[in-house]
Coordinates of C-alpha atoms and ligand atoms in Angstrom, one line a residue:
M1 CA -43.1 13.8 -43.5
P2 CA -46.5 14.8 -42.3
E3 CA -47.3 13.2 -38.9
L4 CA -50.6 12.7 -37.2
P5 CA -50.7 16.2 -35.7
E6 CA -50.0 17.8 -39.1
V7 CA -52.8 15.6 -40.7
E8 CA -55.2 16.4 -37.8
T9 CA -54.5 20.1 -38.2
T10 CA -55.0 19.9 -42.0
R11 CA -58.4 18.1 -41.3
R12 CA -59.4 20.9 -39.0
G13 CA -58.3 23.5 -41.5
L14 CA -60.2 21.9 -44.4
E15 CA -63.4 21.1 -42.6
P16 CA -65.1 24.5 -42.6
L17 CA -64.0 25.0 -46.3
L18 CA -65.2 21.7 -47.7
V19 CA -68.0 20.3 -45.7
G20 CA -71.4 21.2 -47.5
R21 CA -69.6 22.0 -50.8
T22 CA -70.4 20.1 -54.0
V23 CA -67.7 18.9 -56.3
R24 CA -68.3 20.3 -59.9
S25 CA -65.5 18.5 -61.6
V26 CA -62.0 17.0 -61.1
R27 CA -58.9 17.8 -63.0
V28 CA -56.2 15.2 -62.8
H29 CA -52.8 16.6 -64.0
N30 CA -50.6 13.6 -62.9
R31 CA -52.2 10.3 -62.2
S32 CA -49.0 8.6 -60.8
L33 CA -49.0 9.0 -57.2
R34 CA -48.0 6.2 -54.7
W35 CA -50.9 4.4 -56.2
P36 CA -52.5 5.7 -59.5
V37 CA -55.4 8.1 -59.0
P38 CA -58.4 6.0 -60.1
R39 CA -59.5 6.4 -63.7
G40 CA -63.0 7.8 -63.7
I41 CA -62.4 9.8 -60.5
S42 CA -63.8 12.8 -62.3
K43 CA -67.0 11.1 -63.2
T44 CA -67.3 9.5 -59.7
L45 CA -66.9 12.8 -57.8
A46 CA -68.8 15.2 -60.0
G47 CA -71.9 16.1 -58.2
E48 CA -70.8 14.6 -54.9
R49 CA -71.5 16.7 -51.9
V50 CA -68.9 16.6 -49.0
R51 CA -70.6 15.4 -45.8
A52 CA -67.7 15.4 -43.4
I53 CA -63.9 15.1 -43.1
D54 CA -62.6 12.6 -40.7
R55 CA -59.2 11.2 -39.9
R56 CA -57.9 7.7 -39.4
S57 CA -54.2 7.4 -38.7
K58 CA -52.7 9.6 -41.3
Y59 CA -55.4 9.2 -43.7
L60 CA -57.9 12.0 -44.5
L61 CA -61.3 10.6 -45.1
V62 CA -63.6 13.1 -47.3
R63 CA -66.9 11.6 -46.7
C64 CA -69.2 12.2 -49.6
M65 CA -72.8 11.1 -50.3
H66 CA -72.0 7.8 -52.1
G67 CA -68.4 7.0 -51.0
T68 CA -65.4 8.4 -49.3
L69 CA -62.3 10.0 -50.8
I70 CA -59.2 8.6 -48.8
I71 CA -56.2 11.0 -49.1
H72 CA -52.7 10.2 -47.7
L73 CA -50.1 13.1 -47.8
G74 CA -47.1 10.7 -48.1
M75 CA -43.9 12.4 -47.6
T76 CA -44.4 15.9 -49.1
G77 CA -48.1 16.2 -49.8
H78 CA -50.3 19.1 -48.8
L79 CA -53.8 20.5 -49.6
R80 CA -54.9 24.0 -50.3
V81 CA -58.4 25.5 -50.9
I82 CA -57.8 28.5 -53.2
P83 CA -59.7 30.3 -55.9
A84 CA -60.0 28.0 -58.9
A85 CA -58.5 30.7 -61.2
E86 CA -55.3 30.8 -59.4
P87 CA -52.5 29.4 -61.5
L88 CA -51.3 25.9 -61.1
R89 CA -48.1 25.4 -59.1
K90 CA -45.6 22.8 -60.0
H91 CA -46.5 19.4 -58.4
D92 CA -50.3 20.3 -58.2
H93 CA -51.4 17.0 -59.4
V94 CA -55.1 16.8 -58.7
E95 CA -57.7 19.5 -58.2
L96 CA -61.3 19.2 -57.2
L97 CA -63.3 22.2 -58.5
L98 CA -66.0 23.2 -56.0
D99 CA -69.3 24.9 -56.4
D100 CA -68.1 28.1 -54.6
G101 CA -65.5 28.9 -57.2
R102 CA -62.7 27.5 -55.2
A103 CA -60.6 24.4 -55.8
L104 CA -59.0 21.9 -53.5
R105 CA -55.6 21.3 -54.8
F106 CA -53.4 18.3 -53.9
N107 CA -49.6 19.2 -54.4
D108 CA -46.9 16.6 -53.7
S109 CA -43.4 16.9 -55.0
R110 CA -42.3 13.3 -54.2
R111 CA -45.5 11.8 -55.1
F112 CA -45.6 9.3 -52.2
G113 CA -49.0 10.5 -51.4
A114 CA -52.3 9.0 -52.5
L115 CA -55.9 9.8 -53.5
L116 CA -58.3 6.9 -53.7
W117 CA -62.0 6.4 -53.7
T118 CA -64.1 3.8 -52.0
K119 CA -67.9 3.2 -52.0
D120 CA -67.6 1.1 -49.0
D121 CA -66.8 1.9 -45.3
P122 CA -63.3 3.3 -45.6
L123 CA -62.4 1.8 -42.2
V124 CA -62.4 -1.7 -43.9
H125 CA -60.3 -0.5 -46.8
P126 CA -57.0 -2.7 -47.2
L127 CA -55.0 0.3 -46.3
L128 CA -56.8 1.1 -43.1
T129 CA -57.9 -2.3 -41.7
G130 CA -55.5 -3.8 -39.2
L131 CA -54.4 -0.5 -37.8
G132 CA -54.1 -0.2 -34.0
P133 CA -56.4 2.3 -32.0
E134 CA -56.2 6.0 -32.3
P135 CA -54.1 7.6 -29.5
F136 CA -57.1 9.7 -28.2
D137 CA -59.5 6.7 -28.4
G138 CA -60.7 5.1 -25.3
A139 CA -59.4 1.7 -26.4
F140 CA -55.8 3.0 -26.0
T141 CA -55.3 2.1 -22.4
D142 CA -52.6 0.6 -20.1
S143 CA -54.4 -2.8 -19.9
Y144 CA -54.5 -2.8 -23.8
L145 CA -50.9 -2.0 -24.0
A146 CA -49.9 -4.5 -21.2
G147 CA -51.9 -7.3 -23.0
R148 CA -50.4 -6.6 -26.5
A149 CA -46.9 -6.4 -25.0
K150 CA -47.1 -9.6 -22.9
G151 CA -44.2 -11.9 -23.4
R152 CA -42.7 -9.5 -26.1
V153 CA -38.9 -8.8 -26.1
V154 CA -39.1 -6.1 -28.7
A155 CA -37.8 -2.8 -27.3
V156 CA -40.8 -0.5 -26.1
K157 CA -40.0 2.3 -28.6
P158 CA -40.4 0.3 -31.8
F159 CA -43.3 -1.4 -30.2
L160 CA -45.0 2.0 -29.6
M161 CA -44.1 3.2 -33.1
D162 CA -45.8 0.1 -34.7
A163 CA -49.0 1.1 -36.2
K164 CA -50.6 -2.1 -35.2
T165 CA -50.0 -1.0 -31.5
V166 CA -51.3 2.5 -31.9
V167 CA -51.3 4.9 -34.8
G168 CA -49.6 8.2 -35.2
V169 CA -46.6 7.9 -32.8
G170 CA -43.6 8.7 -35.0
N171 CA -40.0 8.8 -34.0
I172 CA -40.0 12.1 -32.4
Y173 CA -43.1 11.8 -30.5
A174 CA -42.1 8.4 -29.4
S175 CA -38.8 9.6 -27.8
E176 CA -40.5 12.6 -26.2
A177 CA -43.4 10.4 -24.7
L178 CA -41.0 7.8 -23.3
F179 CA -39.0 10.5 -21.6
R180 CA -42.1 12.0 -20.0
A181 CA -43.3 8.6 -18.9
G182 CA -39.8 7.7 -17.5
I183 CA -39.3 4.6 -19.6
D184 CA -36.0 3.5 -21.1
P185 CA -36.8 3.2 -24.8
R186 CA -34.6 0.0 -24.8
R187 CA -36.7 -1.9 -22.2
A188 CA -38.4 -5.0 -23.5
A189 CA -42.2 -4.3 -24.1
G190 CA -43.0 -7.3 -22.1
K191 CA -41.1 -5.9 -19.1
V192 CA -43.0 -2.6 -18.8
S193 CA -45.1 -2.3 -15.6
R194 CA -48.7 -1.5 -15.6
P195 CA -48.1 2.0 -13.9
A196 CA -45.5 2.8 -16.5
W197 CA -48.0 1.9 -19.3
Q198 CA -50.4 4.2 -17.7
R199 CA -47.8 7.1 -17.6
L200 CA -47.1 6.4 -21.3
V201 CA -50.7 6.6 -22.4
T202 CA -50.9 10.0 -20.8
A203 CA -47.5 11.1 -22.2
V204 CA -48.4 10.1 -25.8
R205 CA -51.7 12.0 -25.6
D206 CA -50.0 15.1 -24.2
V207 CA -47.2 15.2 -26.6
L208 CA -49.6 14.8 -29.5
A209 CA -52.1 17.3 -28.2
E210 CA -49.4 19.9 -27.9
A211 CA -48.2 19.3 -31.4
I212 CA -51.8 19.6 -32.7
E213 CA -52.3 22.8 -30.7
A214 CA -49.0 24.2 -32.1
G215 CA -50.2 23.4 -35.5
G216 CA -53.4 25.2 -34.9
T217 CA -51.7 28.3 -34.1
T218 CA -49.1 27.8 -37.0
I219 CA -51.7 27.5 -39.7
R220 CA -54.3 30.2 -39.5
D221 CA -55.8 29.9 -42.8
F222 CA -55.9 27.0 -45.4
A223 CA -57.8 29.3 -47.8
N224 CA -54.8 31.1 -49.2
S225 CA -52.0 29.8 -51.3
A226 CA -49.5 30.1 -48.5
G227 CA -51.3 28.0 -46.1
E228 CA -49.5 24.6 -45.8
P229 CA -48.6 22.5 -42.9
G230 CA -45.0 22.4 -41.7
Y231 CA -43.6 20.4 -39.0
F232 CA -45.1 21.6 -35.6
R233 CA -42.4 22.0 -33.1
I234 CA -43.4 20.9 -29.6
S235 CA -40.8 21.8 -27.1
L236 CA -38.4 18.9 -27.3
R237 CA -36.9 17.7 -24.0
V238 CA -34.7 14.8 -25.4
Y239 CA -35.1 14.5 -29.1
G240 CA -32.1 16.1 -30.9
R241 CA -30.4 16.9 -27.6
G242 CA -27.7 14.0 -27.6
G243 CA -24.9 15.1 -25.2
E244 CA -26.9 18.0 -23.8
P245 CA -27.9 18.0 -20.1
C246 CA -31.3 16.3 -19.3
V247 CA -33.8 19.0 -18.5
T248 CA -34.7 17.1 -15.3
C249 CA -31.4 15.8 -13.9
A250 CA -28.6 17.4 -16.0
T251 CA -27.1 14.1 -16.9
P252 CA -26.0 14.2 -20.6
V253 CA -28.8 12.8 -22.9
K254 CA -27.9 9.6 -24.6
Q255 CA -28.2 8.9 -28.4
V256 CA -28.6 5.4 -29.7
R257 CA -29.9 3.8 -32.8
L258 CA -32.9 1.6 -32.0
G259 CA -34.7 -0.2 -34.8
Q260 CA -32.7 1.9 -37.2
R261 CA -34.1 5.2 -35.8
S262 CA -32.3 7.9 -33.8
T263 CA -33.3 7.5 -30.2
Y264 CA -32.7 10.0 -27.4
F265 CA -33.1 9.3 -23.6
C266 CA -31.9 10.1 -20.1
A267 CA -30.4 6.9 -18.7
K268 CA -31.0 8.3 -15.1
C269 CA -34.6 9.4 -15.5
Q270 CA -35.8 6.6 -17.8
K271 CA -35.8 3.1 -16.4
Ligands
ZN301 ZN1 -32.5 12.9 -16.4

């Protein structure tokens, strides 16, 4: 499933190919994504010029002159910008034909992705409102986390993975960030110290930044039919290493289920 780093890498890859382009027309080959592609999207988008491509959480925001196309990649979605004459592939559900002879194609085998249009500020769209801060935003601080965690008995790992706390920290990234911050993933959120929250803020940003950087080197070119985001492997220090020696102290890495998710940690290094 595309995580925040993959979506950010997609955004960076698409930006130079789409910004300034005008949509000539839209072809919808299959409307039934997670939510139906709005009827009339062809009429709405025809003639729209792309102003910018932003990201909020795992939503791509293709900002046009009169509204914003909100795209979510779901479980298996990906986007390509290719010559419009190139034959359709299986699961190419929607294509935006551009004024430079290319097309933006949305491919999604499992169809959990979405393509929606809003004329309003996309940040107040029902899907996006109520989300926590972006991990790289100045609002994501130790004092914010301490305030939100106050009195909470929920374990810190599911607390961190809750999009209302902060967006974009998936299971692997949560395990890795908690290891780097030296925090036991089972610890009650309300019992995490202020210095530990500060370490966690830094660790979350480091882990995600590394993944985004790895993605940037993995995907050289979105403008070819092979260019599609994969999973960006950061160097995993605990995740998937159950029973193997901790990279810091050689104690075997523990694996537990926490909030129904595989969780890896070092009981000696993480308190
Ligand atoms: Zn250790």
